[in-house]
Amino acid sequence: MSAHDANNNAQVRSASETVASLKVVPQKQYGLWIGTALVLVLMYFIIRAFAVNPAFEWDVARSYMFHPSIMRGLYNTLLLTVIIMVVATILGTIIAIMRVSRSEILNGFAGVYVWFFRGVPALIQLIFWFNLSLLVSKISITLPFVGEVFSVRTNDFMTPFFSAVVALALCEAGYMAEIIRAGIKSVPSGQAEAATALGMPYRMILKRITLPQAMRFVVPPTGNEAINLLKMTSLVTFIAVDDLFYSAQSIYARTFETIPLLIVVSTWYLAVVSIMSVGQYFLERHFGRSDKRNETLFDTWIRAIVGRKNRSNADV
Amino acid sequence: MSEAQKLNRARFDVPETSMIFARGVRKSFGAIEVLKGVDVDVAEGSVTCIIGPSGSGKSTFLRCMNHLEKLSGGVILIDGNFVGYDLVGDRLIELKDKLVCQRRAEIGMLFQSFNLFSHMTVMENLIEAPVRVRKLPKAEAEADALTLLARVGLSDKAASYPRELSGGQQQRVAIARALAMKPKALLFDEPTSALDPELVGEVLNVMRDLAKSGMTMVVVTHEIAFAREIGDQLIFMDDGVVVEKGDPKEMIENPQSPRTREFLSRVL
């Protein structure tokens, strides 16, 4: 059939028939196919390396998974994470409120705080607080006419655990302050203005109007911070707090089963991070993130498991 | 009426019927003077509409009335009270935040962008200030809120969130929220400017009912027809001063100042 005939045929058919019979030929995505093939090959090699290489000593790793000192280390890691996160969130909120304050002094102080504690590496801050006694040997309160009312040797209370809490909480608070400040800034100024016009005082507006609305912008990055912090606590190994990593280290220092114990530690970190991610998902949903455009595979997966019963009030 | 209110009224020669009394109001932002001496009288139970080109200072003046902006000069008395100050001798003593809040709560304000609290339901929006600021029992506040919602025709929306409502519905809820504080006067800052044209009517209807019920209202608006129909007084502001004020119908039909005439010819 010549091109001319085909053209005639098309004219014989009605326009609506043509519209109905049109076929879409998808674009050929060669790049995507090549990429997929490469990843599959890579995955084969990785899985084979893990499965075949005897140096991984999977059975040794399994035997240490619930070892008492590993469990104690895990407990300490979780305890540190929770305490530091709570302190950092409270401190960070205060710094953030100072940062949006009308007072130049408060604002400036908060700015310097964030600049300093985000700028100095966490490990250095940690070792600094641990060695505070080199700087200040004794902390005391002396009142005029009364004399010394309180005194304590720095080394007595700056235990490794306490220095870890102080150092990492101060450091983390710098990050939290920036997150919360961004959250506060994200609330339209009309909200506070309307509340002011209704006669609500500044502190009530912060507590009832601004901060609750800031939460939905604050929760996702805070979840990431909490996960980062969990991993950051492994730094406390340097000042001999027996966290998860320290416990593993003290075992493989004796037995030289380095790789299996690193697997144990990694598995536990991964497990906790996974649980935290699920918690973060529910928190985010609670604070009404209705934007589904940025949904990750993980969100979809959780949504499928959790079901759709709460959907109607979660996203409108 | 308190002693202070009586004294203030006597001292500034405030007319008996006055709800809002402004004399020589000036406001500067840095070097820019936005209000250059504004005199306005609003009688109790009357509706005053303020029109004027953007940048004429009309919104700023409205915000000065409930102390959202501090005055740079002049006085504004609401029912004989300074919103942000007390007059002692010849000095205006700035009030504590708590007192400013109390006085500010007596003047409701409506915004172009509604500003409903987006994390609260309609009901929570309505009872927030009565419960937290006025310390009203929750049940009582809720009963009041339901009455107000019926008044703006939104009884079935108590459990909805603001984002589930149309712009017109949101502005009606905002009006109900302001009314929940039982204000002496309501200030409207371009209440229909952010609305789709077909939603403007429902908001104006609510405002019309309010005006009939005797609420003192000051409305910054571009709705000349509304100003003409409902207003007791029309004020034309330009470049930080009141250019002309008077009866809306007369002013719209026969503006005295050339600036008023030019503005009206552009918007009508």
mmCIF file of C-alpha atoms in Angstrom, chain A residues 47-233:
data_model
loop_
_atom_site.group_PDB
_atom_site.id
_atom_site.type_symbol
_atom_site.label_atom_id
_atom_site.label_comp_id
_atom_site.label_asym_id
_atom_site.label_seq_id
_atom_site.Cartn_x
_atom_site.Cartn_y
_atom_site.Cartn_z
ATOM 1 C CA ILE A 47 25.307 -10.962 47.839
ATOM 2 C CA ARG A 48 27.745 -13.644 46.714
ATOM 3 C CA ALA A 49 30.609 -11.903 48.506
ATOM 4 C CA PHE A 50 28.609 -11.810 51.731
ATOM 5 C CA ALA A 51 27.384 -15.364 51.457
ATOM 6 C CA VAL A 52 30.559 -17.092 50.319
ATOM 7 C CA ASN A 53 33.366 -15.248 52.132
ATOM 8 C CA PRO A 54 34.025 -17.260 55.343
ATOM 9 C CA ALA A 55 35.741 -14.274 56.988
ATOM 10 C CA PHE A 56 32.332 -12.814 57.801
ATOM 11 C CA GLU A 57 31.794 -15.663 60.286
ATOM 12 C CA TRP A 58 28.030 -15.316 60.351
ATOM 13 C CA ASP A 59 27.615 -17.955 63.046
ATOM 14 C CA VAL A 60 29.953 -16.047 65.370
ATOM 15 C CA ALA A 61 27.988 -12.864 64.704
ATOM 16 C CA ARG A 62 24.762 -14.686 65.524
ATOM 17 C CA SER A 63 26.184 -16.039 68.797
ATOM 18 C CA TYR A 64 27.104 -12.520 69.948
ATOM 19 C CA MET A 65 23.837 -10.903 68.875
ATOM 20 C CA PHE A 66 22.235 -11.100 72.357
ATOM 21 C CA HIS A 67 25.453 -11.290 74.382
ATOM 22 C CA PRO A 68 24.964 -9.622 77.804
ATOM 23 C CA SER A 69 27.600 -6.933 77.253
ATOM 24 C CA ILE A 70 26.176 -6.160 73.803
ATOM 25 C CA MET A 71 22.744 -5.817 75.417
ATOM 26 C CA ARG A 72 24.119 -3.508 78.086
ATOM 27 C CA GLY A 73 25.847 -1.471 75.385
ATOM 28 C CA LEU A 74 22.641 -1.248 73.396
ATOM 29 C CA TYR A 75 20.779 -0.104 76.508
ATOM 30 C CA ASN A 76 23.339 2.635 77.138
ATOM 31 C CA THR A 77 23.253 3.759 73.514
ATOM 32 C CA LEU A 78 19.457 4.056 73.600
ATOM 33 C CA LEU A 79 19.507 5.788 76.978
ATOM 34 C CA LEU A 80 22.076 8.311 75.746
ATOM 35 C CA THR A 81 20.104 8.961 72.576
ATOM 36 C CA VAL A 82 16.843 9.558 74.442
ATOM 37 C CA ILE A 83 18.321 11.785 77.159
ATOM 38 C CA ILE A 84 20.392 13.832 74.711
ATOM 39 C CA MET A 85 17.508 14.228 72.281
ATOM 40 C CA VAL A 86 15.122 15.416 75.005
ATOM 41 C CA VAL A 87 17.637 17.891 76.434
ATOM 42 C CA ALA A 88 18.648 19.082 72.962
ATOM 43 C CA THR A 89 15.030 19.618 71.914
ATOM 44 C CA ILE A 90 14.208 21.697 74.988
ATOM 45 C CA LEU A 91 17.434 23.682 74.727
ATOM 46 C CA GLY A 92 17.039 24.027 70.967
ATOM 47 C CA THR A 93 13.503 25.380 71.369
ATOM 48 C CA ILE A 94 14.729 27.999 73.831
ATOM 49 C CA ILE A 95 17.585 29.013 71.499
ATOM 50 C CA ALA A 96 15.189 29.137 68.531
ATOM 51 C CA ILE A 97 12.788 31.398 70.429
ATOM 52 C CA MET A 98 15.716 33.640 71.326
ATOM 53 C CA ARG A 99 16.728 33.624 67.679
ATOM 54 C CA VAL A 100 13.350 35.049 66.586
ATOM 55 C CA SER A 101 13.206 37.486 69.500
ATOM 56 C CA ARG A 102 13.026 41.231 69.038
ATOM 57 C CA SER A 103 16.000 41.709 71.369
ATOM 58 C CA GLU A 104 19.246 42.032 69.412
ATOM 59 C CA ILE A 105 21.210 40.647 72.367
ATOM 60 C CA LEU A 106 19.151 37.451 72.697
ATOM 61 C CA ASN A 107 19.155 37.054 68.948
ATOM 62 C CA GLY A 108 22.913 37.551 68.749
ATOM 63 C CA PHE A 109 23.618 35.175 71.615
ATOM 64 C CA ALA A 110 21.536 32.476 69.965
ATOM 65 C CA GLY A 111 23.314 33.083 66.671
ATOM 66 C CA VAL A 112 26.742 32.698 68.255
ATOM 67 C CA TYR A 113 25.583 29.564 70.082
ATOM 68 C CA VAL A 114 24.487 27.915 66.875
ATOM 69 C CA TRP A 115 27.616 29.051 65.063
ATOM 70 C CA PHE A 116 29.901 27.617 67.771
ATOM 71 C CA PHE A 117 28.232 24.330 68.591
ATOM 72 C CA ARG A 118 27.543 23.409 64.992
ATOM 73 C CA GLY A 119 30.987 24.496 63.931
ATOM 74 C CA VAL A 120 33.188 22.528 66.330
ATOM 75 C CA PRO A 121 33.281 18.776 65.602
ATOM 76 C CA ALA A 122 31.230 16.731 68.083
ATOM 77 C CA LEU A 123 34.187 14.503 68.948
ATOM 78 C CA ILE A 124 36.274 17.486 70.000
ATOM 79 C CA GLN A 125 33.437 18.890 72.114
ATOM 80 C CA LEU A 126 33.071 15.482 73.726
ATOM 81 C CA ILE A 127 36.716 15.215 74.701
ATOM 82 C CA PHE A 128 36.689 18.827 75.846
ATOM 83 C CA TRP A 129 33.851 18.271 78.344
ATOM 84 C CA PHE A 130 35.391 15.024 79.489
ATOM 85 C CA ASN A 131 38.550 16.978 80.323
ATOM 86 C CA LEU A 132 36.750 19.917 81.897
ATOM 87 C CA SER A 133 38.661 19.371 85.136
ATOM 88 C CA LEU A 134 41.831 20.513 83.376
ATOM 89 C CA LEU A 135 40.137 23.878 82.960
ATOM 90 C CA VAL A 136 38.030 24.092 86.105
ATOM 91 C CA SER A 137 39.067 21.826 88.938
ATOM 92 C CA LYS A 138 36.192 22.614 91.255
ATOM 93 C CA ILE A 139 32.796 24.185 90.855
ATOM 94 C CA SER A 140 31.432 26.125 93.783
ATOM 95 C CA ILE A 141 28.907 28.766 94.632
ATOM 96 C CA THR A 142 30.071 31.438 97.045
ATOM 97 C CA LEU A 143 27.654 34.019 98.403
ATOM 98 C CA PRO A 144 28.810 37.279 99.965
ATOM 99 C CA PHE A 145 28.621 37.176 103.825
ATOM 100 C CA VAL A 146 27.514 33.533 103.731
ATOM 101 C CA GLY A 147 30.602 31.962 102.269
ATOM 102 C CA GLU A 148 30.767 28.828 100.199
ATOM 103 C CA VAL A 149 27.378 27.126 100.045
ATOM 104 C CA PHE A 150 28.070 24.521 97.421
ATOM 105 C CA SER A 151 31.207 22.942 96.110
ATOM 106 C CA VAL A 152 31.972 19.904 94.026
ATOM 107 C CA ARG A 153 35.078 18.601 92.360
ATOM 108 C CA THR A 154 34.694 18.608 88.599
ATOM 109 C CA ASN A 155 36.023 15.076 88.281
ATOM 110 C CA ASP A 156 33.359 13.788 90.674
ATOM 111 C CA PHE A 157 30.413 14.714 88.517
ATOM 112 C CA MET A 158 31.980 14.839 85.053
ATOM 113 C CA THR A 159 31.717 11.095 84.670
ATOM 114 C CA PRO A 160 32.131 9.768 81.132
ATOM 115 C CA PHE A 161 28.369 9.311 80.809
ATOM 116 C CA PHE A 162 27.581 12.811 82.083
ATOM 117 C CA SER A 163 30.194 14.452 79.861
ATOM 118 C CA ALA A 164 28.734 12.559 76.924
ATOM 119 C CA VAL A 165 25.254 13.884 77.716
ATOM 120 C CA VAL A 166 26.464 17.463 78.189
ATOM 121 C CA ALA A 167 28.691 17.540 75.114
ATOM 122 C CA LEU A 168 26.343 15.893 72.666
ATOM 123 C CA ALA A 169 23.222 17.670 73.989
ATOM 124 C CA LEU A 170 24.849 21.089 73.622
ATOM 125 C CA CYS A 171 26.029 20.174 70.146
ATOM 126 C CA GLU A 172 22.701 18.681 69.088
ATOM 127 C CA ALA A 173 20.818 21.674 70.493
ATOM 128 C CA GLY A 174 22.587 23.827 67.890
ATOM 129 C CA TYR A 175 21.097 21.719 65.109
ATOM 130 C CA MET A 176 17.675 21.504 66.767
ATOM 131 C CA ALA A 177 17.591 25.284 67.214
ATOM 132 C CA GLU A 178 18.029 25.804 63.491
ATOM 133 C CA ILE A 179 15.335 23.238 62.686
ATOM 134 C CA ILE A 180 12.848 24.769 65.117
ATOM 135 C CA ARG A 181 13.660 28.294 63.977
ATOM 136 C CA ALA A 182 12.959 27.279 60.385
ATOM 137 C CA GLY A 183 9.691 25.736 61.599
ATOM 138 C CA ILE A 184 8.638 28.912 63.397
ATOM 139 C CA LYS A 185 9.526 30.982 60.327
ATOM 140 C CA SER A 186 7.432 28.686 58.159
ATOM 141 C CA VAL A 187 4.229 29.609 59.999
ATOM 142 C CA PRO A 188 2.601 32.517 58.136
ATOM 143 C CA SER A 189 2.855 35.746 60.141
ATOM 144 C CA GLY A 190 -0.913 36.234 59.784
ATOM 145 C CA GLN A 191 -1.458 33.428 62.298
ATOM 146 C CA ALA A 192 0.296 35.263 65.118
ATOM 147 C CA GLU A 193 -1.309 38.509 64.002
ATOM 148 C CA ALA A 194 -4.822 37.072 64.179
ATOM 149 C CA ALA A 195 -4.061 35.659 67.627
ATOM 150 C CA THR A 196 -2.733 39.052 68.739
ATOM 151 C CA ALA A 197 -5.895 40.723 67.505
ATOM 152 C CA LEU A 198 -7.899 38.234 69.586
ATOM 153 C CA GLY A 199 -6.054 39.460 72.656
ATOM 154 C CA MET A 200 -3.697 36.514 73.130
ATOM 155 C CA PRO A 201 -0.374 37.405 74.786
ATOM 156 C CA TYR A 202 2.960 36.606 73.107
ATOM 157 C CA ARG A 203 3.787 33.497 75.126
ATOM 158 C CA MET A 204 0.325 32.041 74.654
ATOM 159 C CA ILE A 205 0.597 32.638 70.913
ATOM 160 C CA LEU A 206 3.932 30.824 70.805
ATOM 161 C CA LYS A 207 2.609 27.883 72.771
ATOM 162 C CA ARG A 208 -0.845 27.552 71.250
ATOM 163 C CA ILE A 209 -0.532 28.888 67.713
ATOM 164 C CA THR A 210 3.013 29.166 66.379
ATOM 165 C CA LEU A 211 4.839 26.156 67.829
ATOM 166 C CA PRO A 212 2.071 23.595 67.120
ATOM 167 C CA GLN A 213 1.993 24.711 63.505
ATOM 168 C CA ALA A 214 5.773 24.733 63.327
ATOM 169 C CA MET A 215 5.719 21.078 64.420
ATOM 170 C CA ARG A 216 4.746 19.670 61.060
ATOM 171 C CA PHE A 217 7.802 21.303 59.531
ATOM 172 C CA VAL A 218 9.980 20.377 62.501
ATOM 173 C CA VAL A 219 9.167 16.669 62.830
ATOM 174 C CA PRO A 220 10.699 15.284 59.605
ATOM 175 C CA PRO A 221 14.153 16.862 60.042
ATOM 176 C CA THR A 222 14.033 16.080 63.776
ATOM 177 C CA GLY A 223 13.529 12.421 62.936
ATOM 178 C CA ASN A 224 16.639 12.596 60.795
ATOM 179 C CA GLU A 225 18.491 14.335 63.624
ATOM 180 C CA ALA A 226 17.457 11.613 66.074
ATOM 181 C CA ILE A 227 18.755 8.954 63.686
ATOM 182 C CA ASN A 228 21.996 10.899 63.207
ATOM 183 C CA LEU A 229 22.311 11.289 66.960
ATOM 184 C CA LEU A 230 21.855 7.566 67.552
ATOM 185 C CA LYS A 231 24.846 6.954 65.328
ATOM 186 C CA MET A 232 26.766 9.939 66.690
ATOM 187 C CA THR A 233 26.618 8.443 70.196
#
